[in-house]
Tab-separated table of C-alpha atoms (C1' of nucleotides) in Angstrom:
chain	number	residue	atom	x	y	z
Q	17	UNK	CA	14.156	-15.349	14.117
Q	18	UNK	CA	15.864	-17.316	11.399
Q	19	UNK	CA	15.340	-14.441	9.053
Q	20	UNK	CA	16.950	-12.018	11.397
Q	21	UNK	CA	19.863	-14.318	11.856
Q	22	UNK	CA	20.322	-14.600	8.131
Q	23	UNK	CA	19.899	-10.968	7.372
Q	24	UNK	CA	21.745	-9.331	10.204
Q	25	UNK	CA	24.408	-11.697	11.402
Q	26	UNK	CA	26.513	-8.848	12.588
Q	27	UNK	CA	23.889	-7.542	14.910
Q	28	UNK	CA	23.138	-10.946	16.184
Q	29	UNK	CA	26.721	-11.579	17.091
Q	30	UNK	CA	27.022	-8.325	18.873
Q	31	UNK	CA	23.734	-8.744	20.628
Q	32	UNK	CA	24.769	-12.230	21.572
Q	33	UNK	CA	28.035	-10.962	22.850
Q	34	UNK	CA	26.229	-8.411	24.910
Q	35	UNK	CA	23.790	-10.799	26.451
Q	36	UNK	CA	26.149	-13.757	26.559
Q	37	UNK	CA	28.275	-12.150	29.140
Q	38	UNK	CA	25.109	-10.789	30.594
Q	39	UNK	CA	26.212	-11.072	34.140
Q	40	UNK	CA	29.492	-9.450	33.348
Q	41	UNK	CA	28.750	-7.244	30.360
Q	42	UNK	CA	25.573	-5.634	31.542
Q	43	UNK	CA	26.922	-5.256	34.988
Q	44	UNK	CA	29.956	-3.871	33.489
Q	45	UNK	CA	27.904	-1.412	31.482
Q	46	UNK	CA	25.956	-0.304	34.499
Q	47	UNK	CA	29.128	0.454	36.238
Q	48	UNK	CA	30.677	2.338	33.401
Q	49	UNK	CA	31.548	5.759	34.530
Q	50	UNK	CA	29.900	8.555	32.575
Q	51	UNK	CA	31.710	9.849	29.584
Q	52	UNK	CA	34.379	7.212	29.544
Q	53	UNK	CA	35.830	6.235	26.199
Q	54	UNK	CA	34.233	2.808	26.530
Q	55	UNK	CA	30.838	4.313	27.041
Q	56	UNK	CA	31.176	6.569	24.044
Q	57	UNK	CA	32.393	3.650	22.026
Q	58	UNK	CA	29.359	1.614	22.963
Q	59	UNK	CA	26.983	4.478	22.185
Q	60	UNK	CA	28.515	4.926	18.782
Q	61	UNK	CA	28.334	1.223	18.170
Q	62	UNK	CA	24.658	1.150	19.032
Q	63	UNK	CA	23.938	4.100	16.758
Q	64	UNK	CA	25.681	2.538	13.818
Q	65	UNK	CA	23.901	-0.750	14.451
Q	66	UNK	CA	20.591	1.056	14.311
Q	67	UNK	CA	21.544	2.800	11.106
Q	68	UNK	CA	22.417	-0.457	9.479
Q	69	UNK	CA	19.244	-2.213	10.560
Q	70	UNK	CA	16.769	0.605	10.831
Q	71	UNK	CA	14.060	-1.592	9.311
Q	72	UNK	CA	14.424	-4.397	11.771
Q	73	UNK	CA	12.127	-4.221	14.734
Q	74	UNK	CA	14.156	-6.791	16.605
Q	75	UNK	CA	17.343	-4.823	16.111
Q	76	UNK	CA	15.656	-1.665	17.301
Q	77	UNK	CA	14.270	-3.377	20.356
Q	78	UNK	CA	17.551	-5.006	21.195
Q	79	UNK	CA	19.368	-1.719	21.036
Q	80	UNK	CA	16.577	-0.064	22.974
Q	81	UNK	CA	16.675	-2.588	25.784
Q	82	UNK	CA	20.411	-2.471	25.932
Q	83	UNK	CA	20.207	1.284	26.128
Q	84	UNK	CA	17.848	1.031	29.075
Q	85	UNK	CA	19.868	-1.555	30.965
Q	86	UNK	CA	23.212	0.032	30.288
Q	87	UNK	CA	22.808	2.856	32.703
Q	88	UNK	CA	23.432	5.596	30.177
Q	89	UNK	CA	20.391	7.397	31.397
Q	90	UNK	CA	21.906	7.878	34.805
Q	91	UNK	CA	25.114	9.294	33.498
Q	92	UNK	CA	25.336	13.004	33.727
Q	93	UNK	CA	27.304	13.669	30.611
Q	94	UNK	CA	27.681	12.813	26.973
Q	95	UNK	CA	24.076	13.889	26.594
Q	96	UNK	CA	24.665	14.810	22.979
Q	97	UNK	CA	25.531	11.195	22.204
Q	98	UNK	CA	22.625	9.971	24.229
Q	99	UNK	CA	20.341	12.271	22.314
Q	100	UNK	CA	21.870	11.003	19.103
Q	101	UNK	CA	21.001	7.451	20.099
Q	102	UNK	CA	17.522	8.369	21.297
Q	103	UNK	CA	16.803	10.246	18.090
Q	104	UNK	CA	18.016	7.338	16.025
Q	105	UNK	CA	15.805	5.007	18.044
Q	106	UNK	CA	12.860	7.324	17.498
Q	107	UNK	CA	13.599	7.356	13.809
Q	108	UNK	CA	13.616	3.568	13.637
Q	109	UNK	CA	10.374	3.267	15.546
Q	110	UNK	CA	8.706	5.960	13.490
Q	111	UNK	CA	9.590	4.149	10.264
Q	112	UNK	CA	8.443	0.756	11.389
Q	113	UNK	CA	5.180	-0.942	12.070
Q	114	UNK	CA	4.957	0.116	15.655
Q	115	UNK	CA	5.264	3.886	15.685
Q	116	UNK	CA	3.496	4.103	19.037
Q	117	UNK	CA	6.706	2.955	20.662
Q	118	UNK	CA	8.328	6.157	19.531
Q	119	UNK	CA	5.793	8.207	21.433
Q	120	UNK	CA	6.220	6.013	24.487
Q	121	UNK	CA	9.981	6.310	24.349
Q	122	UNK	CA	9.681	10.063	24.080
Q	123	UNK	CA	7.272	10.187	26.970
Q	124	UNK	CA	9.491	8.064	29.183
Q	125	UNK	CA	12.470	10.299	28.583
Q	126	UNK	CA	10.721	13.607	28.872
Q	127	UNK	CA	13.378	14.992	31.172
Q	128	UNK	CA	15.914	15.031	28.336
Q	129	UNK	CA	16.300	18.262	26.445
Q	130	UNK	CA	15.370	17.296	22.919
Q	131	UNK	CA	16.370	18.999	19.703
Q	132	UNK	CA	14.636	19.668	16.411
Q	133	UNK	CA	15.606	16.221	15.099
Q	134	UNK	CA	13.505	14.667	17.821
Q	135	UNK	CA	10.429	16.558	16.759
Q	136	UNK	CA	10.739	15.745	13.080
Q	137	UNK	CA	10.878	12.043	13.954
Q	138	UNK	CA	7.955	12.349	16.324
Q	139	UNK	CA	5.917	14.071	13.648
Q	140	UNK	CA	6.721	11.240	11.304
Q	141	UNK	CA	5.406	8.896	13.907
Q	142	UNK	CA	2.098	10.769	13.915
Q	143	UNK	CA	1.999	10.542	10.159
Q	144	UNK	CA	2.532	6.794	10.307
Q	145	UNK	CA	-0.093	6.459	12.983
Q	146	UNK	CA	-2.484	8.626	10.976
Q	147	UNK	CA	-3.084	10.218	14.293
Q	148	UNK	CA	-4.078	13.799	13.804
Q	149	UNK	CA	-4.692	14.115	17.495
Q	150	UNK	CA	-1.065	13.440	18.365
Q	151	UNK	CA	-0.137	15.709	15.482
Q	152	UNK	CA	-2.025	18.604	16.984
Q	153	UNK	CA	-0.505	17.976	20.393
Q	154	UNK	CA	2.944	17.862	18.884
Q	155	UNK	CA	2.281	21.045	16.963
Q	156	UNK	CA	1.519	22.762	20.240
Q	157	UNK	CA	4.565	21.168	21.815
Q	158	UNK	CA	6.790	22.343	18.995
Q	159	UNK	CA	5.669	25.860	19.721
Q	160	UNK	CA	6.266	25.398	23.415
Q	161	UNK	CA	9.814	24.231	22.960
Q	162	UNK	CA	10.496	26.831	20.299
Q	163	UNK	CA	11.206	24.806	17.183
Q	164	UNK	CA	8.256	26.223	15.299
Q	165	UNK	CA	10.330	28.124	12.791
Q	166	UNK	CA	12.704	25.340	11.826
Q	167	UNK	CA	12.217	24.395	8.201
Q	168	UNK	CA	12.656	20.672	8.829
Q	169	UNK	CA	10.186	20.684	11.692
Q	170	UNK	CA	7.684	22.699	9.698
Q	171	UNK	CA	8.043	20.393	6.743
Q	172	UNK	CA	7.434	17.446	9.005
Q	173	UNK	CA	4.342	19.229	10.325
Q	174	UNK	CA	3.015	19.775	6.809
Q	175	UNK	CA	3.740	16.121	6.089
Q	176	UNK	CA	1.974	14.863	9.218
Q	177	UNK	CA	-1.105	16.984	8.561
Q	178	UNK	CA	-1.195	16.032	4.906
Q	179	UNK	CA	-0.883	12.307	5.575
Q	180	UNK	CA	-3.686	12.511	8.126
Q	181	UNK	CA	-5.865	14.313	5.594
Q	182	UNK	CA	-5.922	17.596	7.481
Q	183	UNK	CA	-5.182	19.555	4.368
Q	184	UNK	CA	-6.441	22.867	5.683
Q	185	UNK	CA	-3.953	22.705	8.535
Q	186	UNK	CA	-1.225	21.510	6.198
Q	187	UNK	CA	-1.861	24.402	3.835
Q	188	UNK	CA	-1.942	26.761	6.766
Q	189	UNK	CA	1.507	25.742	7.988
Q	190	UNK	CA	2.766	25.764	4.423
Q	191	UNK	CA	1.435	29.265	3.739
Q	192	UNK	CA	2.876	30.669	6.932
Q	193	UNK	CA	6.354	29.332	6.317
Q	194	UNK	CA	8.828	32.161	5.755
Q	195	UNK	CA	11.173	29.784	3.966
Q	196	UNK	CA	10.465	26.598	2.112
Q	197	UNK	CA	12.664	24.131	0.389
Q	198	UNK	CA	11.984	21.675	-2.398
Q	199	UNK	CA	10.958	18.963	0.018
Q	200	UNK	CA	8.377	21.250	1.610
Q	201	UNK	CA	6.832	21.843	-1.792
Q	202	UNK	CA	6.934	18.174	-2.620
Q	203	UNK	CA	5.263	17.224	0.629
Q	204	UNK	CA	2.449	19.686	0.024
Q	205	UNK	CA	1.998	18.671	-3.606
Q	206	UNK	CA	1.918	14.967	-2.936
Q	207	UNK	CA	-0.357	15.442	0.067
Q	208	UNK	CA	-2.897	17.312	-2.031
Q	209	UNK	CA	-2.561	14.869	-4.921
Q	210	UNK	CA	-3.033	11.881	-2.641
Q	211	UNK	CA	-6.329	13.236	-1.382
Q	212	UNK	CA	-7.574	14.020	-4.859
Q	213	UNK	CA	-7.099	17.784	-4.876
Q	214	UNK	CA	-5.354	17.666	-8.195
Q	215	UNK	CA	-6.082	21.191	-9.283
Q	216	UNK	CA	-4.547	22.768	-6.238
Q	217	UNK	CA	-1.711	20.296	-6.314
Q	218	UNK	CA	-1.052	21.057	-9.957
Q	219	UNK	CA	-1.058	24.794	-9.409
Q	220	UNK	CA	1.548	24.443	-6.653
Q	221	UNK	CA	3.509	22.151	-8.919
Q	222	UNK	CA	3.475	24.779	-11.678
Q	223	UNK	CA	4.401	27.441	-9.164
Q	224	UNK	CA	7.284	25.798	-7.382
Q	225	UNK	CA	10.758	27.149	-8.033
Q	226	UNK	CA	12.574	23.953	-8.919
Q	227	UNK	CA	10.908	20.674	-9.655
Q	228	UNK	CA	12.728	17.456	-8.909
Q	229	UNK	CA	11.926	13.967	-10.027
Q	230	UNK	CA	9.973	13.596	-6.782
Q	231	UNK	CA	7.697	16.518	-7.659
Q	232	UNK	CA	7.033	15.066	-11.099
Q	233	UNK	CA	6.434	11.602	-9.720
Q	234	UNK	CA	4.011	12.892	-7.093
Q	235	UNK	CA	1.844	14.739	-9.594
Q	236	UNK	CA	1.965	11.906	-12.121
Q	237	UNK	CA	0.908	9.495	-9.408
Q	238	UNK	CA	-1.963	11.830	-8.545
Q	239	UNK	CA	-3.262	11.781	-12.108
Q	240	UNK	CA	-2.918	8.030	-12.336
Q	241	UNK	CA	-4.834	7.492	-9.132
Q	242	UNK	CA	-7.591	9.839	-10.171
Q	243	UNK	CA	-7.998	7.787	-13.298
Q	244	UNK	CA	-6.577	10.424	-15.623
Q	245	UNK	CA	-3.973	8.350	-17.452
Q	246	UNK	CA	-3.608	10.681	-20.434
Q	247	UNK	CA	-2.427	13.557	-18.284
Q	248	UNK	CA	-0.167	11.218	-16.347
Q	249	UNK	CA	1.396	9.927	-19.537
Q	250	UNK	CA	1.867	13.342	-21.087
Q	251	UNK	CA	3.518	14.664	-17.912
Q	252	UNK	CA	5.737	11.611	-17.835
Q	253	UNK	CA	6.801	12.283	-21.393
Q	254	UNK	CA	7.376	15.958	-20.636
Q	255	UNK	CA	9.516	15.142	-17.638
Q	256	UNK	CA	11.640	12.557	-19.407
Q	257	UNK	CA	11.983	14.097	-22.856
Q	258	UNK	CA	11.644	17.857	-22.543
Q	259	UNK	CA	12.904	18.459	-19.046
Q	260	UNK	CA	15.560	15.788	-19.239
Q	261	UNK	CA	14.730	14.463	-15.785
Q	262	UNK	CA	15.495	10.800	-15.414
Q	263	UNK	CA	12.489	8.862	-14.147
Q	264	UNK	CA	13.264	7.003	-10.945
Q	265	UNK	CA	12.079	3.546	-10.020
Q	266	UNK	CA	9.193	5.158	-8.225
Q	267	UNK	CA	8.312	7.225	-11.293
Q	268	UNK	CA	8.016	3.973	-13.195
Q	269	UNK	CA	5.846	2.410	-10.519
Q	270	UNK	CA	3.615	5.472	-10.699
Q	271	UNK	CA	3.234	5.378	-14.476
Q	272	UNK	CA	2.483	1.663	-14.885
Q	273	UNK	CA	-1.194	1.886	-13.902
Q	274	UNK	CA	-1.677	4.688	-16.451
Q	275	UNK	CA	-0.070	2.541	-19.135
Q	276	UNK	CA	-2.371	-0.309	-18.186
Q	277	UNK	CA	-5.540	1.770	-18.249
Q	278	UNK	CA	-4.965	2.976	-21.792
Q	279	UNK	CA	-3.422	-0.338	-22.833
Q	280	UNK	CA	-0.365	1.318	-24.324
Q	281	UNK	CA	1.769	-1.681	-25.192
Q	282	UNK	CA	4.357	0.448	-26.987
Q	283	UNK	CA	4.936	2.629	-23.939
Q	284	UNK	CA	5.065	-0.461	-21.757
Q	285	UNK	CA	7.819	-1.842	-23.952
Q	286	UNK	CA	9.839	1.335	-23.928
Q	287	UNK	CA	9.542	1.676	-20.168
Q	288	UNK	CA	10.682	-1.934	-19.968
Q	289	UNK	CA	13.737	-1.109	-22.060
Q	290	UNK	CA	14.460	1.964	-19.975
Q	291	UNK	CA	14.183	-0.016	-16.752
Q	292	UNK	CA	16.498	-2.619	-18.224
Q	293	UNK	CA	19.047	0.027	-19.126
Q	294	UNK	CA	19.079	1.494	-15.661
Q	295	UNK	CA	19.159	-1.865	-13.943
Q	296	UNK	CA	15.797	-1.343	-12.213
Q	297	UNK	CA	14.340	-4.606	-13.452
Q	298	UNK	CA	17.113	-6.573	-11.876
Q	299	UNK	CA	17.361	-4.696	-8.628
Q	300	UNK	CA	13.733	-4.026	-7.887
Q	301	UNK	CA	11.214	-6.838	-7.927
Q	302	UNK	CA	8.378	-4.339	-7.737
Q	303	UNK	CA	9.319	-3.033	-11.144
Q	304	UNK	CA	9.322	-6.544	-12.560
Q	305	UNK	CA	5.956	-7.272	-10.961
Q	306	UNK	CA	4.434	-4.090	-12.334
Q	307	UNK	CA	5.795	-4.889	-15.778
Q	308	UNK	CA	4.230	-8.347	-15.697
Q	309	UNK	CA	0.917	-6.834	-14.677
Q	310	UNK	CA	1.079	-4.066	-17.271
Q	311	UNK	CA	2.026	-6.362	-20.121
Q	312	UNK	CA	-0.951	-8.525	-19.315
Q	313	UNK	CA	-3.269	-5.538	-19.071
Q	314	UNK	CA	-1.961	-4.231	-22.387
Q	315	UNK	CA	-3.030	-7.523	-23.917
Q	316	UNK	CA	0.394	-9.094	-24.224
Q	317	UNK	CA	0.260	-12.205	-22.088
Q	318	UNK	CA	3.252	-13.561	-23.931
Q	319	UNK	CA	5.560	-10.795	-22.714
Q	320	UNK	CA	4.068	-11.059	-19.251
Q	321	UNK	CA	4.737	-14.766	-18.940
Q	322	UNK	CA	8.157	-14.541	-20.573
Q	323	UNK	CA	9.186	-11.876	-18.087
Q	324	UNK	CA	7.878	-14.029	-15.283
Q	325	UNK	CA	9.779	-17.062	-16.530
Q	326	UNK	CA	12.963	-15.048	-16.952
Q	327	UNK	CA	12.816	-13.888	-13.358
Q	328	UNK	CA	14.843	-16.106	-11.077
Q	329	UNK	CA	12.992	-18.130	-8.491
Q	330	UNK	CA	14.847	-16.323	-5.747
Q	331	UNK	CA	13.583	-12.929	-6.786
Q	332	UNK	CA	9.961	-13.932	-7.210
Q	333	UNK	CA	7.811	-12.922	-4.300
Q	334	UNK	CA	4.154	-13.380	-3.484
Q	335	UNK	CA	3.150	-10.442	-5.656
Q	336	UNK	CA	5.053	-11.877	-8.637
Q	337	UNK	CA	3.161	-15.149	-8.396
Q	338	UNK	CA	-0.161	-13.464	-7.819
Q	339	UNK	CA	0.461	-11.149	-10.751
Q	340	UNK	CA	1.103	-13.947	-13.201
Q	341	UNK	CA	-1.947	-15.857	-11.955
Q	342	UNK	CA	-4.142	-12.805	-12.350
Q	343	UNK	CA	-2.591	-12.170	-15.769
Q	344	UNK	CA	-3.649	-15.617	-16.909
Q	345	UNK	CA	-7.033	-15.045	-15.318
Q	346	UNK	CA	-7.712	-11.880	-17.266
Q	347	UNK	CA	-6.792	-13.683	-20.474
Q	348	UNK	CA	-9.153	-16.541	-19.719
Q	349	UNK	CA	-6.271	-18.972	-19.364
Q	350	UNK	CA	-7.597	-20.944	-16.436
Q	351	UNK	CA	-5.364	-23.931	-16.954
Q	352	UNK	CA	-2.179	-21.878	-16.992
Q	353	UNK	CA	-3.306	-20.023	-13.880
Q	354	UNK	CA	-3.856	-23.309	-12.117
Q	355	UNK	CA	-0.468	-24.605	-13.155
Q	356	UNK	CA	1.183	-21.438	-11.888
Q	357	UNK	CA	-0.596	-21.833	-8.598
Q	358	UNK	CA	0.567	-25.406	-8.250
Q	359	UNK	CA	4.125	-24.410	-9.061
Q	360	UNK	CA	3.895	-21.682	-6.509
Q	361	UNK	CA	2.922	-24.199	-3.873
Q	362	UNK	CA	5.751	-26.467	-4.958
Q	363	UNK	CA	8.355	-23.801	-4.324
Q	364	UNK	CA	6.865	-23.204	-0.910
Q	365	UNK	CA	5.345	-19.789	-1.519
Q	366	UNK	CA	2.277	-19.275	0.619
Q	367	UNK	CA	-0.723	-17.789	-1.217
Q	368	UNK	CA	-2.883	-15.130	0.375
Q	369	UNK	CA	-6.449	-13.925	-0.210
Q	370	UNK	CA	-5.491	-11.934	-3.287
Q	371	UNK	CA	-3.801	-14.975	-4.824
Q	372	UNK	CA	-6.929	-17.034	-4.267
Q	373	UNK	CA	-9.104	-14.290	-5.660
Q	374	UNK	CA	-7.029	-14.259	-8.846
Q	375	UNK	CA	-7.103	-18.024	-8.997
Q	376	UNK	CA	-10.867	-18.236	-8.516
Q	377	UNK	CA	-11.263	-15.532	-11.117
Q	378	UNK	CA	-9.233	-17.642	-13.509
Q	379	UNK	CA	-11.422	-20.652	-12.813
Q	380	UNK	CA	-14.528	-18.560	-13.333
Q	381	UNK	CA	-13.364	-17.116	-16.638
Q	382	UNK	CA	-11.950	-20.426	-17.804
Q	383	UNK	CA	-15.083	-22.398	-16.935
Q	384	UNK	CA	-13.180	-24.595	-14.461
Q	385	UNK	CA	-16.004	-25.042	-11.987
Q	386	UNK	CA	-14.920	-28.202	-10.206
Q	387	UNK	CA	-11.396	-26.903	-9.901
Q	388	UNK	CA	-12.656	-23.605	-8.520
Q	389	UNK	CA	-14.614	-25.410	-5.827
Q	390	UNK	CA	-11.578	-27.513	-5.043
Q	391	UNK	CA	-9.490	-24.371	-4.585
Q	392	UNK	CA	-12.127	-22.876	-2.343
Q	393	UNK	CA	-11.785	-25.956	-0.213
Q	394	UNK	CA	-8.043	-25.637	-0.188
Q	395	UNK	CA	-8.244	-21.977	0.761
Q	396	UNK	CA	-10.481	-22.809	3.715
Q	397	UNK	CA	-8.823	-25.970	4.957
Q	398	UNK	CA	-5.163	-25.772	4.022
Q	399	UNK	CA	-4.631	-22.051	4.419
Q	400	UNK	CA	-7.351	-21.019	6.861
Q	401	UNK	CA	-8.281	-18.046	4.724
Q	402	UNK	CA	-11.832	-16.879	5.310
Q	403	UNK	CA	-13.422	-15.889	2.004
Q	404	UNK	CA	-14.449	-12.274	1.727
Q	405	UNK	CA	-17.229	-10.892	-0.390
Q	406	UNK	CA	-15.088	-10.740	-3.525
Q	407	UNK	CA	-14.271	-14.437	-3.293
Q	408	UNK	CA	-17.968	-15.194	-2.971
Q	409	UNK	CA	-18.764	-12.931	-5.906
Q	410	UNK	CA	-16.234	-14.802	-7.978
Q	411	UNK	CA	-17.575	-18.216	-7.009
Q	412	UNK	CA	-21.178	-17.268	-7.608
Q	413	UNK	CA	-20.244	-15.842	-10.959
Q	414	UNK	CA	-18.426	-19.081	-11.720
Q	415	UNK	CA	-21.361	-21.288	-10.750
Q	416	UNK	CA	-23.802	-18.961	-12.470
Q	417	UNK	CA	-21.907	-18.938	-15.754
Q	418	UNK	CA	-21.887	-22.722	-15.721
Q	419	UNK	CA	-25.641	-22.772	-15.195
Q	420	UNK	CA	-25.347	-24.309	-11.735
Q	421	UNK	CA	-27.836	-21.812	-10.401
Q	422	UNK	CA	-29.111	-23.805	-7.444
Q	423	UNK	CA	-25.626	-24.147	-6.012
Q	424	UNK	CA	-24.964	-20.483	-6.655
Q	425	UNK	CA	-28.129	-19.484	-4.837
Q	426	UNK	CA	-27.319	-21.807	-1.965
Q	427	UNK	CA	-23.891	-20.281	-1.642
Q	428	UNK	CA	-25.308	-16.759	-1.748
Q	429	UNK	CA	-27.759	-17.618	1.006
Q	430	UNK	CA	-24.864	-18.882	3.113
Q	431	UNK	CA	-22.874	-15.661	3.001
Q	432	UNK	CA	-22.665	-14.003	6.423
Q	433	UNK	CA	-25.024	-11.037	6.528
Q	434	UNK	CA	-22.266	-8.740	7.766
Q	435	UNK	CA	-20.482	-8.895	4.429
Q	436	UNK	CA	-23.346	-9.689	2.070
Q	437	UNK	CA	-24.016	-6.983	-0.472
Q	438	UNK	CA	-26.330	-6.379	-3.375
Q	439	UNK	CA	-23.591	-7.067	-5.918
Q	440	UNK	CA	-23.836	-10.765	-5.060
Q	441	UNK	CA	-27.523	-10.857	-5.876
Q	442	UNK	CA	-26.986	-8.867	-9.022
Q	443	UNK	CA	-24.366	-11.337	-10.157
Q	444	UNK	CA	-26.813	-14.137	-9.562
Q	445	UNK	CA	-29.592	-12.215	-11.272
Q	446	UNK	CA	-27.352	-11.817	-14.311
Q	447	UNK	CA	-26.890	-15.584	-14.365
Q	448	UNK	CA	-30.656	-16.123	-14.017
Q	449	UNK	CA	-31.164	-13.779	-16.919
Q	450	UNK	CA	-28.599	-15.578	-19.036
Q	451	UNK	CA	-30.062	-18.982	-18.298
Q	452	UNK	CA	-33.695	-17.843	-18.432
Q	453	UNK	CA	-34.501	-18.959	-14.926
Q	454	UNK	CA	-37.552	-16.877	-14.152
Q	455	UNK	CA	-38.411	-18.466	-10.859
Q	456	UNK	CA	-35.075	-17.846	-9.256
Q	457	UNK	CA	-34.869	-14.480	-10.954
Q	458	UNK	CA	-37.963	-13.466	-9.065
Q	459	UNK	CA	-36.630	-14.667	-5.759
Q	460	UNK	CA	-33.363	-12.884	-6.336
Q	461	UNK	CA	-35.096	-9.723	-7.418
Q	462	UNK	CA	-37.056	-9.612	-4.218
Q	463	UNK	CA	-33.766	-9.965	-2.328
Q	464	UNK	CA	-32.411	-7.038	-4.259
Q	465	UNK	CA	-35.550	-5.027	-3.599
Q	466	UNK	CA	-35.123	-5.733	0.059
Q	467	UNK	CA	-31.583	-4.457	0.050
Q	468	UNK	CA	-31.768	-1.539	-2.259
Q	469	UNK	CA	-35.083	-0.006	-3.026
Q	470	UNK	CA	-33.894	2.978	-4.949
Q	471	UNK	CA	-31.893	1.292	-7.617
Q	472	UNK	CA	-33.607	0.957	-11.002
Q	473	UNK	CA	-31.294	-1.291	-12.986
Q	474	UNK	CA	-32.387	-4.569	-11.459
Q	475	UNK	CA	-36.018	-4.004	-12.267
Q	476	UNK	CA	-35.082	-3.533	-15.875
Q	477	UNK	CA	-32.945	-6.656	-15.899
Q	478	UNK	CA	-35.740	-8.658	-14.306
Q	479	UNK	CA	-38.351	-7.351	-16.668
Q	480	UNK	CA	-36.048	-8.241	-19.524
Q	481	UNK	CA	-35.974	-11.807	-18.252
Q	482	UNK	CA	-39.754	-11.907	-18.210
Q	483	UNK	CA	-39.964	-10.351	-21.631
Q	484	UNK	CA	-37.247	-12.658	-22.914
Q	485	UNK	CA	-39.244	-15.789	-22.076
Q	486	UNK	CA	-42.462	-14.333	-23.394
Q	487	UNK	CA	-43.996	-13.330	-20.101
Q	488	UNK	CA	-44.874	-9.885	-21.246
Q	489	UNK	CA	-47.567	-9.531	-18.673
Q	490	UNK	CA	-45.063	-9.900	-15.857
Q	491	UNK	CA	-42.657	-7.582	-17.553
Q	492	UNK	CA	-45.424	-5.054	-17.774
Q	493	UNK	CA	-46.282	-5.559	-14.106
Q	494	UNK	CA	-42.725	-4.923	-13.070
Q	495	UNK	CA	-42.453	-1.816	-15.218
Q	496	UNK	CA	-45.578	-0.529	-13.541
Q	497	UNK	CA	-44.074	-1.196	-10.139
Q	498	UNK	CA	-41.081	0.830	-11.201
Q	499	UNK	CA	-43.249	3.697	-12.336
Q	500	UNK	CA	-45.163	3.590	-9.108
Q	501	UNK	CA	-41.986	3.962	-7.148
Q	502	UNK	CA	-40.700	6.607	-9.473
Q	503	UNK	CA	-37.680	4.615	-10.386
Q	504	UNK	CA	-36.225	5.053	-13.770
Q	505	UNK	CA	-33.171	3.870	-15.562
Q	506	UNK	CA	-31.270	6.220	-17.762
Q	507	UNK	CA	-31.002	4.478	-21.105
Q	508	UNK	CA	-27.487	3.684	-22.207
Q	509	UNK	CA	-26.191	6.016	-24.845
Q	510	UNK	CA	-23.188	6.259	-27.040
Q	511	UNK	CA	-21.560	9.172	-28.741
Q	512	UNK	CA	-20.314	7.091	-31.613
I	22	DG	C1'	28.249	8.861	12.696
I	23	DT	C1'	20.654	11.575	13.103
I	24	DA	C1'	16.755	15.417	9.601
I	25	DG	C1'	12.432	15.895	4.989
I	26	DG	C1'	9.324	13.797	-0.319
I	27	DG	C1'	7.310	9.767	-4.519
I	28	DT	C1'	6.169	2.564	-4.016
I	29	DT	C1'	4.006	-3.499	-7.106
I	30	DA	C1'	-0.866	-7.990	-7.194
I	31	DG	C1'	-7.704	-8.030	-6.749
DNA sequence: GTAGGGTTAG
């Protein structure tokens, strides 16, 4: 509530004004005659309020409820303005976290004669809901009301299908379109790329008449996500240098993971400079966060922490803090990670499960066992965060590295069965192997056998433990067991 | 005075 008040004072005042004189104002509104100048004025006011605060659910709801109580719906005229308001409402709902409300609003007003705008917003709602069922219904409806050949509606259809993963349907609509615009192409390309159909996506990309920065960004993002950083980077270079297309903030966000995978510090630096030149680093905290992360992943913790320090406290968000903690973690700097965490608490930023995962990781890699356990306690008691399997994996790794195998095993045995997986036992088995604990190694191996009978790697690890402590007979026995079950491990090989 | 696309931390 406070946040709303701070962010949208204007709305609040108006809303207050509206409800303040509730008895008079609302009454007044109900008794407005249709199509009076006052009524039009109010409608316009509501529309512009919505435009200004289209991301605020409260604003949307306030306007919505005022719309309902104002009696507009019973007026016979100014339907075009009413439709304008309804469409804007639909747009706001479709963007937000509660897209279902858009469908409900539409359903409640089904006696209005809607236009093509309405249907594009409704289709966006389906996309946000990932509801292919509503998408199909709307597709049929679009035909019924006759908007099936509108480019915007068709594009929205392609988008809704693509987001829901119904790529065959998306392609079908796309293919049948008599006319397409750049956005249509972009929607199809990014839809295919998002679901991993890079080849098809790329061929459309190569085929499309004019490529915008959005087209380039979509395909680059596709390559990055499919773990093909070299292609992503070369396309990025081609776009920026040869085609002279200026990368947008989103292009940068798409290229950072590729930079990180290959560890290209030089590229990271030049993207940093570019972002600086265009003012992205200042205006967009996501860019700063990605830069911190990428610098760390490229091995330059110094640049990462300097960037973090140079960012004003006001701009830092949860991701910024988590990024710097995980940066320290990946560089084995447990102490620095801890200090960052404490500072984060001091400024009143509330950590989440990812923050704790990074922190526990830092403790594990930095050998800070007691501290790690203390943070686990804090996570449970001060923040009421229930550890998930990754937190457990981290803690067991931490205890295992430190040779505190009994505690690690005890913790593993306490993990709820619903989330327990074989990775936990393998982590513990690795620790048993490292610390030559045959007895526990056996116990853990039998756990693994219970959970995953087909996997060969653990047998080999176990038999290596036996062999390592001179128990060749047992190693032999285990190998035999493997042979009996026809399990084999492909030996590691290298091309170098 | 309403339309469409690409988005950070494990």
